[in-house]
Amino acid sequence: MPEPHPAPEPRGEPRHRRPAPLLFEPPEATADPEHFFDLESIEDPRELLGRATELALAFQAAADRAMEFQAVAAAQLADPKRFDRLTDEAIAEQAEWTADYARKMIEFGRELMADRSSE
C-alpha cells in the first residue's frame, strides 16, 4: 500500500476541480467486462478524454478521502485512552498493512483529527 500523501497535481490543472460524480452502475452493466461507466459508448475522442479524465480525478479524490478515513479510524483504534485499544500490529493485520505503514497512518490520522479539532 502506498505511503499516505496527496496525489500529484496534474500539470496545468488546479487541484480544486470538482470531480465527476461516481455513480453506481447497474448490475447488468458491471457483468460486461468491456463496460466501464459507459465510456465505451463515447465515440468522440475529445469527449472520451474529458469524461475519462473526470472519472480518473473522481476516483483519485475518492481514494484520497477514503485513505483519510482509514487514517482517522486507525488513530482512533490506537488511542491509548481506549480500554480496547489495538496495537499497531493488530491494526496492520486488520487493514492488511505492514506495521510500519500502520504507525504512519496512525500518526497521519492523529494529525487529521488535531487539524479538525482546531478548526
Coordinates of C-alpha atoms in Angstrom, one line a residue:
M1 CA 0.0 0.0 0.0
P2 CA 1.4 3.4 -0.9
E3 CA 2.6 5.9 1.6
P4 CA -0.1 8.4 2.8
H5 CA 0.4 11.6 0.8
P6 CA -1.8 13.5 -1.7
A7 CA -1.7 12.6 -5.3
P8 CA 0.5 14.8 -7.5
E9 CA -1.3 17.6 -9.2
P10 CA -1.8 17.3 -12.9
R11 CA 0.2 19.9 -14.8
G12 CA -1.8 23.0 -15.6
E13 CA -4.9 21.7 -13.8
P14 CA -5.9 23.2 -10.4
R15 CA -6.4 20.5 -7.7
H16 CA -9.7 22.2 -6.7
R17 CA -11.5 20.9 -9.8
R18 CA -14.8 19.3 -8.8
P19 CA -14.6 15.6 -9.6
A20 CA -17.2 13.9 -11.7
P21 CA -19.9 12.1 -9.7
L22 CA -19.3 8.5 -9.1
L23 CA -22.5 6.7 -10.0
F24 CA -23.1 3.1 -9.3
E25 CA -23.5 1.1 -12.4
P26 CA -26.5 -1.3 -12.8
P27 CA -25.5 -5.0 -12.1
E28 CA -26.1 -6.0 -15.7
A29 CA -23.6 -3.4 -16.9
T30 CA -20.9 -4.5 -14.5
A31 CA -21.2 -8.1 -15.7
D32 CA -19.9 -6.9 -19.1
P33 CA -16.0 -6.6 -18.7
E34 CA -15.9 -4.1 -21.6
H35 CA -18.4 -1.8 -19.8
F36 CA -17.0 1.0 -17.7
F37 CA -19.2 4.0 -16.8
D38 CA -20.5 4.0 -20.3
L39 CA -17.1 5.2 -21.7
E40 CA -17.2 2.5 -24.4
S41 CA -20.2 4.2 -26.0
I42 CA -18.5 7.6 -26.4
E43 CA -17.2 7.9 -29.9
D44 CA -15.8 11.4 -29.9
P45 CA -12.2 11.1 -28.6
R46 CA -12.3 14.6 -27.1
E47 CA -15.4 13.8 -25.2
L48 CA -14.0 10.4 -24.2
L49 CA -10.8 12.1 -22.9
G50 CA -12.8 14.6 -21.0
R51 CA -15.1 12.1 -19.3
A52 CA -12.3 9.6 -18.7
T53 CA -10.2 12.4 -17.1
E54 CA -13.2 13.4 -14.9
L55 CA -13.6 9.8 -13.7
A56 CA -9.9 9.5 -13.0
L57 CA -9.9 12.6 -10.9
A58 CA -13.1 11.5 -9.1
F59 CA -11.6 8.1 -8.3
Q60 CA -8.4 9.7 -7.1
A61 CA -10.3 12.2 -4.9
A62 CA -12.4 9.2 -3.5
A63 CA -9.2 7.2 -2.8
D64 CA -7.6 10.2 -1.1
R65 CA -10.7 10.8 1.1
A66 CA -11.1 7.1 1.9
M67 CA -7.4 7.0 2.9
E68 CA -8.0 9.9 5.3
F69 CA -10.9 7.9 6.9
Q70 CA -8.6 4.9 7.2
A71 CA -6.0 7.1 9.0
V72 CA -8.6 8.6 11.4
A73 CA -10.0 5.1 12.2
A74 CA -6.5 3.7 12.8
A75 CA -5.7 6.6 15.1
Q76 CA -8.9 6.1 17.0
L77 CA -8.3 2.4 17.4
A78 CA -4.8 3.1 18.6
D79 CA -5.9 5.8 21.1
P80 CA -4.2 5.0 24.5
K81 CA -7.3 6.3 26.3
R82 CA -9.4 3.4 24.8
F83 CA -9.8 0.4 27.1
D84 CA -10.0 -1.8 23.9
R85 CA -7.0 -0.1 22.2
L86 CA -5.4 -2.0 19.4
T87 CA -1.7 -2.4 18.9
D88 CA -0.1 -1.1 15.7
E89 CA 0.4 -4.7 14.7
A90 CA -3.2 -5.6 15.2
I91 CA -4.3 -2.6 13.1
A92 CA -1.8 -3.5 10.4
E93 CA -3.2 -7.0 10.3
Q94 CA -6.8 -5.9 10.1
A95 CA -6.1 -3.4 7.4
E96 CA -3.6 -5.6 5.6
W97 CA -0.8 -3.1 6.0
T98 CA 2.8 -3.5 7.3
A99 CA 3.2 -2.5 11.0
D100 CA 5.4 0.4 9.8
Y101 CA 2.7 1.7 7.5
A102 CA 0.1 1.3 10.3
R103 CA 2.3 3.5 12.5
K104 CA 2.5 6.2 9.8
M105 CA -1.3 6.0 9.2
I106 CA -2.0 6.3 12.9
E107 CA 0.2 9.4 13.1
F108 CA -1.4 10.8 9.9
G109 CA -4.8 10.2 11.5
R110 CA -3.8 12.0 14.7
E111 CA -2.7 15.0 12.6
L112 CA -6.0 15.0 10.8
M113 CA -8.0 14.8 14.0
A114 CA -5.9 17.6 15.6
D115 CA -6.5 19.8 12.5
R116 CA -10.2 19.2 12.6
S117 CA -10.5 19.9 16.3
S118 CA -8.6 23.2 15.9
E119 CA -11.0 24.5 13.2

